[in-house]
mmCIF file of C-alpha atoms in Angstrom:
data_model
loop_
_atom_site.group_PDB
_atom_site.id
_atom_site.type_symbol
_atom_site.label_atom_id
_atom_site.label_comp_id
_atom_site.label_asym_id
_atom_site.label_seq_id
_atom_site.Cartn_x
_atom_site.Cartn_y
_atom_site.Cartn_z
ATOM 1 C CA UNK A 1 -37.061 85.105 -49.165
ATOM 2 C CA UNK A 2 -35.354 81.999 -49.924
ATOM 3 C CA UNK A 3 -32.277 83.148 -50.557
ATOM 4 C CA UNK A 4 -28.589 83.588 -48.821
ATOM 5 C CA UNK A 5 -28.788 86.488 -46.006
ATOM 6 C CA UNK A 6 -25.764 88.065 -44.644
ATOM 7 C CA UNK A 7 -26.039 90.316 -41.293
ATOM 8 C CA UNK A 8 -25.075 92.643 -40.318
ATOM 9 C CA UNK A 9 -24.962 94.779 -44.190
ATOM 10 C CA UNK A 10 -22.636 96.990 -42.933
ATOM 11 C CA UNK A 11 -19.934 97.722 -40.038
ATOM 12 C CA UNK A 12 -17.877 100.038 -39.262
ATOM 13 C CA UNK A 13 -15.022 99.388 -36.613
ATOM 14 C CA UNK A 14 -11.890 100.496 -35.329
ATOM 15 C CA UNK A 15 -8.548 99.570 -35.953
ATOM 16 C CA UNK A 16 -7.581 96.296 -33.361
ATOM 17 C CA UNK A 17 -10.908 95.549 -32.466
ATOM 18 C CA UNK A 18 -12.599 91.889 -33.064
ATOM 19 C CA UNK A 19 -15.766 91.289 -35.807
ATOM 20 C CA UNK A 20 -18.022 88.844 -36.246
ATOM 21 C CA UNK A 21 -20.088 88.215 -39.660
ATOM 22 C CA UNK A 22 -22.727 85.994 -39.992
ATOM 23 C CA UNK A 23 -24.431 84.144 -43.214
ATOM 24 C CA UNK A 24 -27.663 82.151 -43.028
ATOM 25 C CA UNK A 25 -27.271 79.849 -46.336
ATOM 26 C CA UNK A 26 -30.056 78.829 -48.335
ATOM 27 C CA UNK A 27 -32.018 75.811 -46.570
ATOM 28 C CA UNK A 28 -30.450 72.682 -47.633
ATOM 29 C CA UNK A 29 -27.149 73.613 -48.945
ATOM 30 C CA UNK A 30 -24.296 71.250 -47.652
ATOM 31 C CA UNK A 31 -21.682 73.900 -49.101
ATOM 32 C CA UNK A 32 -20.821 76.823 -47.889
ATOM 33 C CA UNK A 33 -18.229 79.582 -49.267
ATOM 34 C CA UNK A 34 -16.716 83.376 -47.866
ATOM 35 C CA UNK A 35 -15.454 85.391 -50.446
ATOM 36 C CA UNK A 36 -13.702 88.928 -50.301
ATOM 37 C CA UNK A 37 -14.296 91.560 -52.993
ATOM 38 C CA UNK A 38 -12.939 94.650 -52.457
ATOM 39 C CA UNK A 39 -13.668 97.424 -54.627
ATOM 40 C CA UNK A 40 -13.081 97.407 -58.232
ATOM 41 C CA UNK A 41 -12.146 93.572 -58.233
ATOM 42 C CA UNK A 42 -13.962 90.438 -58.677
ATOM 43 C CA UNK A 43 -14.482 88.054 -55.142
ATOM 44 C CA UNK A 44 -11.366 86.551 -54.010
ATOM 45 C CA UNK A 45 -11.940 82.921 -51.750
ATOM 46 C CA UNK A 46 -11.759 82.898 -48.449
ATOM 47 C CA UNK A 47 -13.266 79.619 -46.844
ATOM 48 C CA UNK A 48 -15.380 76.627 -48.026
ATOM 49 C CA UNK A 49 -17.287 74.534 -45.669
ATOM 50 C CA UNK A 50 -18.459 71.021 -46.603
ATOM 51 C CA UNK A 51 -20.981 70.300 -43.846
ATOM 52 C CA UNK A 52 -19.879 71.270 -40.555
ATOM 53 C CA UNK A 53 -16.348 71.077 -41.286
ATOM 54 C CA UNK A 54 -13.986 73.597 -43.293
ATOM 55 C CA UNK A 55 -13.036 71.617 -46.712
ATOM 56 C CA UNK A 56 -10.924 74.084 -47.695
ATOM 57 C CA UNK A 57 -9.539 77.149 -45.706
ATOM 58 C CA UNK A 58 -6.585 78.239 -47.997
ATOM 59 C CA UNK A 59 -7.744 80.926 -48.860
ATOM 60 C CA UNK A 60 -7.823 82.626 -45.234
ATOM 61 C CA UNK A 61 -5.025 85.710 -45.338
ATOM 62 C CA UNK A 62 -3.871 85.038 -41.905
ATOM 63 C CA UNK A 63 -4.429 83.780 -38.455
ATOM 64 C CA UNK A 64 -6.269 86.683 -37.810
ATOM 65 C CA UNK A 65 -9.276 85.457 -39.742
ATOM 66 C CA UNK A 66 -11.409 82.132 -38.467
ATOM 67 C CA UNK A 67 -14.743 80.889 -39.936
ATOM 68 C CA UNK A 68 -17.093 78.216 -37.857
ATOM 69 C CA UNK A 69 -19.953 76.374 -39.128
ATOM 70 C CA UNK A 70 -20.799 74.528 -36.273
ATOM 71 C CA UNK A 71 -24.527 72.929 -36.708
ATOM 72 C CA UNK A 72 -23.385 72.434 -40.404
ATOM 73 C CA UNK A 73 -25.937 75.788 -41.277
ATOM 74 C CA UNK A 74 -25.061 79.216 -40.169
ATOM 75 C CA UNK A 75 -21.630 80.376 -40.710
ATOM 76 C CA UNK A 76 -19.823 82.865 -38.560
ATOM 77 C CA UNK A 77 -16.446 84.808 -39.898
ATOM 78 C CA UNK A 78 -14.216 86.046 -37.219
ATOM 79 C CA UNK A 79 -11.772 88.751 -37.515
ATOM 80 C CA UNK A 80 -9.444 89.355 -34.883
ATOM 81 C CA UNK A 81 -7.319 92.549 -34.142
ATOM 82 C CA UNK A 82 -8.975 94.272 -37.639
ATOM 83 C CA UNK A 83 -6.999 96.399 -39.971
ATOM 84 C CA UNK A 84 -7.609 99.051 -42.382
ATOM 85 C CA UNK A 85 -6.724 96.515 -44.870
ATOM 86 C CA UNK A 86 -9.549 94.394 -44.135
ATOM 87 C CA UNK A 87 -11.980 96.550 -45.382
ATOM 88 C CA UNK A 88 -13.471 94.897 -48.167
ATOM 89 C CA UNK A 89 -17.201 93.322 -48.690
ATOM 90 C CA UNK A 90 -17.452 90.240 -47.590
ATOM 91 C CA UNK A 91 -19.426 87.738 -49.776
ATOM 92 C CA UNK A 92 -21.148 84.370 -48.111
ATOM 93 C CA UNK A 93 -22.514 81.818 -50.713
ATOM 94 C CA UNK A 94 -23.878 78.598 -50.606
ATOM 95 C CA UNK A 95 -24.649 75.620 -52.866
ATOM 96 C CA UNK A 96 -26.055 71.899 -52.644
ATOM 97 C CA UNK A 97 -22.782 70.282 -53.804
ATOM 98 C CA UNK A 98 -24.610 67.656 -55.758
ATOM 99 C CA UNK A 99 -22.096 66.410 -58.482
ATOM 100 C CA UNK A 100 -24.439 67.512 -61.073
ATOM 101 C CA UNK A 101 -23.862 71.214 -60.889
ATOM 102 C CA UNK A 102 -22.289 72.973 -58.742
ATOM 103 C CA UNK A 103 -23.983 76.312 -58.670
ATOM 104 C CA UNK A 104 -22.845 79.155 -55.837
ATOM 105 C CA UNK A 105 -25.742 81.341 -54.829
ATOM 106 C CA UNK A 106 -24.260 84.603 -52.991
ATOM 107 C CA UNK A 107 -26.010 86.430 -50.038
ATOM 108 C CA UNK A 108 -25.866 90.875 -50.508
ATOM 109 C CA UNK A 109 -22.702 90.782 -48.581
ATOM 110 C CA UNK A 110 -21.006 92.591 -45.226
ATOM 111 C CA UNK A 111 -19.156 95.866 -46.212
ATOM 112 C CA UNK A 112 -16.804 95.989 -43.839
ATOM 113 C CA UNK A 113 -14.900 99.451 -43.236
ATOM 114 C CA UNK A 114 -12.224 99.536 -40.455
ATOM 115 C CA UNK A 115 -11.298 103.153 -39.352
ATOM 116 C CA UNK B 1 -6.944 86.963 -60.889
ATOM 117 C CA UNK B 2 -4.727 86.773 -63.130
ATOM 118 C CA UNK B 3 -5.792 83.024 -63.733
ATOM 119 C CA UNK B 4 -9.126 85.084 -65.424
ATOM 120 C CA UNK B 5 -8.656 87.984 -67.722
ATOM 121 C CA UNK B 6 -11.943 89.505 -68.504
ATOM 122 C CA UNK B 7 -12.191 92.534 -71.177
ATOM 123 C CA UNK B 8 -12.995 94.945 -71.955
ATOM 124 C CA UNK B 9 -13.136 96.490 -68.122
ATOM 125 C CA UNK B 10 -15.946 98.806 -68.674
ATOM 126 C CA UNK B 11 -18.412 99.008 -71.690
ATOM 127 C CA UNK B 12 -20.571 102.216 -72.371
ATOM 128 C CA UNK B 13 -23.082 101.037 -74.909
ATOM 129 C CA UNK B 14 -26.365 102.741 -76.400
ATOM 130 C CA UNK B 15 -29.505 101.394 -75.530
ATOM 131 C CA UNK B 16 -30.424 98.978 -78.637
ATOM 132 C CA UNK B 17 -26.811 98.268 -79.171
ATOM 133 C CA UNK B 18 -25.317 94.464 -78.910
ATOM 134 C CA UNK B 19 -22.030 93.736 -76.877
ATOM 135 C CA UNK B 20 -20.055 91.050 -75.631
ATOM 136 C CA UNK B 21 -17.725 90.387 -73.004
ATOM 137 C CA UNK B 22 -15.099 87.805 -73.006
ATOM 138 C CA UNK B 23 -13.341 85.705 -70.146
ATOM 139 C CA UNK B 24 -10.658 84.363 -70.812
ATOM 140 C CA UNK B 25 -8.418 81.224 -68.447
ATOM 141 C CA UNK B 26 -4.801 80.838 -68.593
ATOM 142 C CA UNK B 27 -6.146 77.048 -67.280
ATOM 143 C CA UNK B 28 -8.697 74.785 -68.133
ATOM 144 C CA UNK B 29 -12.505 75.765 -67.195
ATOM 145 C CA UNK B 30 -14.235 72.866 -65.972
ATOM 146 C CA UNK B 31 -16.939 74.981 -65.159
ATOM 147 C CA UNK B 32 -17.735 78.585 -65.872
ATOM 148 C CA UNK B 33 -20.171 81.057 -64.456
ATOM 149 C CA UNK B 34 -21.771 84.016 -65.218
ATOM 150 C CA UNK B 35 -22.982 86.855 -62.583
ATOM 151 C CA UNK B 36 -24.438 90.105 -62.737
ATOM 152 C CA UNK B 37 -23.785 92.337 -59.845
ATOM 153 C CA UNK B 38 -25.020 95.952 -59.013
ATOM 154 C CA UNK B 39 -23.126 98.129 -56.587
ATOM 155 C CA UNK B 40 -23.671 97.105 -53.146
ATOM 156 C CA UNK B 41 -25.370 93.530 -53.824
ATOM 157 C CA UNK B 42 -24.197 90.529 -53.769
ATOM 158 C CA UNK B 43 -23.733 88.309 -57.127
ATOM 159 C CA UNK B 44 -26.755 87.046 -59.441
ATOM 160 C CA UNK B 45 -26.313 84.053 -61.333
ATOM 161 C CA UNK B 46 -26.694 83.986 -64.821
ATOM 162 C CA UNK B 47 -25.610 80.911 -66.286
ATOM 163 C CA UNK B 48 -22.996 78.054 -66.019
ATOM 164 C CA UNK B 49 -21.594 76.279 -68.765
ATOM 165 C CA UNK B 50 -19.231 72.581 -68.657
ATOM 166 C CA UNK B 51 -18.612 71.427 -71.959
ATOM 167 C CA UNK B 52 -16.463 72.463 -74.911
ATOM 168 C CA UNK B 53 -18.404 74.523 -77.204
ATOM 169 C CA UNK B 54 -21.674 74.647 -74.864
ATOM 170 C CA UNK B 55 -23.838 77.623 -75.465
ATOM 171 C CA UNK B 56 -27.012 78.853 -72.992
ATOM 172 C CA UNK B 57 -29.513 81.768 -73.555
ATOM 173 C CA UNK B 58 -31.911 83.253 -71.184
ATOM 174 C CA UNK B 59 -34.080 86.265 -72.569
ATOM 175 C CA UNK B 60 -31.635 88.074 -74.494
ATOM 176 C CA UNK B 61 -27.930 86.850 -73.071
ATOM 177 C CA UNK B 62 -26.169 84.075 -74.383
ATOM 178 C CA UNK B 63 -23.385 82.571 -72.941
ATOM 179 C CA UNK B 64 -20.600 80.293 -74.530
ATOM 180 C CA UNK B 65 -17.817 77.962 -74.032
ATOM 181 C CA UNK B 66 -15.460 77.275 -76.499
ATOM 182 C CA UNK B 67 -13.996 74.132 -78.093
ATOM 183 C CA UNK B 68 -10.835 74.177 -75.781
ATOM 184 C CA UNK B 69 -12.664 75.499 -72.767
ATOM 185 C CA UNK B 70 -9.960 78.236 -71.924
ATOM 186 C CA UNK B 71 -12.438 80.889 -72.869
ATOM 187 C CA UNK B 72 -15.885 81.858 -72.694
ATOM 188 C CA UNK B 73 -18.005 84.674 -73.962
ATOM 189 C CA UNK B 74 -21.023 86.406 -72.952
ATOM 190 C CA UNK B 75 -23.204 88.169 -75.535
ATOM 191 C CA UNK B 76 -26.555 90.853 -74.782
ATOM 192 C CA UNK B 77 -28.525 91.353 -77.532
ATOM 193 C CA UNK B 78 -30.526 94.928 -78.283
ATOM 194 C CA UNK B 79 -29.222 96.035 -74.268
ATOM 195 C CA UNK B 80 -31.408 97.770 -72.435
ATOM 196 C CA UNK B 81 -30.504 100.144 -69.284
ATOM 197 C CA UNK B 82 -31.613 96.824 -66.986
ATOM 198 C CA UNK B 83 -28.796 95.466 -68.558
ATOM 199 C CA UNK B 84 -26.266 97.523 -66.290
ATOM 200 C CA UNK B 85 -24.174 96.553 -63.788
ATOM 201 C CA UNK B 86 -20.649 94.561 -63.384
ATOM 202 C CA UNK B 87 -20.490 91.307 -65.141
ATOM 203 C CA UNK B 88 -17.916 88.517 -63.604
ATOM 204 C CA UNK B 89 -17.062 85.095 -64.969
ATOM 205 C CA UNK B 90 -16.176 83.082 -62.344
ATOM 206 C CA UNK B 91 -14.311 79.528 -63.117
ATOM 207 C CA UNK B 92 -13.578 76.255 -61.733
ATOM 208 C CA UNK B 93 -10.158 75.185 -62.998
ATOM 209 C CA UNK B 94 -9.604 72.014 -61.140
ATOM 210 C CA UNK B 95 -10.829 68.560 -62.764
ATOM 211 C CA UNK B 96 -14.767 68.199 -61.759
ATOM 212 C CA UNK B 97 -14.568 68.126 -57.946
ATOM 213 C CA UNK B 98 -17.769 69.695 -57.006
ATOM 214 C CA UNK B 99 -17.354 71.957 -53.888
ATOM 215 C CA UNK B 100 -14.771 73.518 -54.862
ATOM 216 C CA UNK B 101 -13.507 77.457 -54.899
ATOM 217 C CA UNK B 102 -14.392 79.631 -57.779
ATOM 218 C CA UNK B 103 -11.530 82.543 -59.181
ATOM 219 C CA UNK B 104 -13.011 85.660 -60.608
ATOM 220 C CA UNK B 105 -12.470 87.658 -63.309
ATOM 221 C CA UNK B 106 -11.577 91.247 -62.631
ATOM 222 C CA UNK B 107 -15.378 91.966 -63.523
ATOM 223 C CA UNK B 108 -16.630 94.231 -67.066
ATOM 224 C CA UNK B 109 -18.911 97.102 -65.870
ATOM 225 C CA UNK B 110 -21.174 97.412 -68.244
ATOM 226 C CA UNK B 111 -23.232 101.205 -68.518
ATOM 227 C CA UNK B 112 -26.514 101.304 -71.165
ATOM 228 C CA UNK B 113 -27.373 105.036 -71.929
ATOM 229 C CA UNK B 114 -31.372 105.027 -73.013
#
């Protein structure tokens, strides 16, 4: 489909060890988001890209996590050193940014589960 | 967040039954959206609403904004067990910037016995 795709749909890791979590937005969407939802709440921000570049990365818990964009398409979300507190689902969306509207479209997610 | 209150939590409704869900923003919404999610898939979106007092329907939901846009509504009519799943308002509370982050609600989860 058309649509936002997230791989892998789920991983499982260890405690300490390094992640990567990838998002393929829909084609032509300048803007690009990660979200965290863990379970019973609603998606907490993460990360917005503009482009290539990340507009807005307060939402990052610490210097553990890193997000890259670099062709200004695909989006990668690096966690380093995981902990159990990381596991969440992690939500990718994307959106044309037009100043119109504004709609996010969201990909099925990456459950993450650290061990 | 506790920028978005949504209520109730979780709604057990019979099938035929109307309901409605409220969001509600300790800030102004300068854009609100609606999404339906099902466990373990990401977010649909329903609908998005700007203006004070805006309304949308599609099929048999109807969404709303009020006057003061601090608080918006979601209404099913006659719900039908396709109608399940978590509902989350998610808002944009700073001046029209497009791009930017949306808070969520807590999320209502929403069961439809037939």
């Amino acid at each position: 489909g058309a649509g936002v795709s997230q791989t892998p749909s789920n991983k499982v890791t260890e405690k300490g060890k390094y992640v990567e979590l990838r998002c393929d937005p829909i084609s032509g969407h300048t803007a690009l988001y990660w979200y965290r939802q863990s379970l019973g709440q609603g998606p907490e921000f993460l990360i917005y890209f503009q482009g290539t570049g990340a507009a807005d990365d307060s939402g990052l818990p610490n210097d553990r996590f890193f997000a890259v964009r670099p062709e200004g398409s695909v989006s990668t979300l690096k966690i380093q050193r995981t902990e159990r507190g990381d596991s969440a689902v992690y939500l990718c969306a994307s959106s044309l940014n037009d100043r119109v509207t504004d709609t996010q479209y969201f990909g099925p997610g990456t459950r993450l589960t650290v061990l | 967040s506790q920028e978005l209150e949504q209520s109730p939590q979780s709604l057990i409704v019979q099938e035929g039954k109307n309901l409605t869900i409220n969001c509600t923003s300790s800030k102004t919404l300068y854009g609100l959206y609606w999404y339906k999610q099902k466990y373990g898939e990401g977010l649909i979106f329903l609908m998005m609403l700007q203006k004070g007092g805006e309304e949308k329907s599609h099929e048999k939901i109807t969404a709303k904004l009020d006057e003061k846009k601090q608080q918006s509504s979601l209404h099913i009519t006659a719900s039908q067990p396709s109608h399940a799943g978590i509902y989350l308002c998610g808002a944009d509370t700073v001046a029209y910037n497009a791009g930017n982050m949306l808070t969520f609600g807590g999320g209502t989860r929403l069961m439809v016995k037939p």
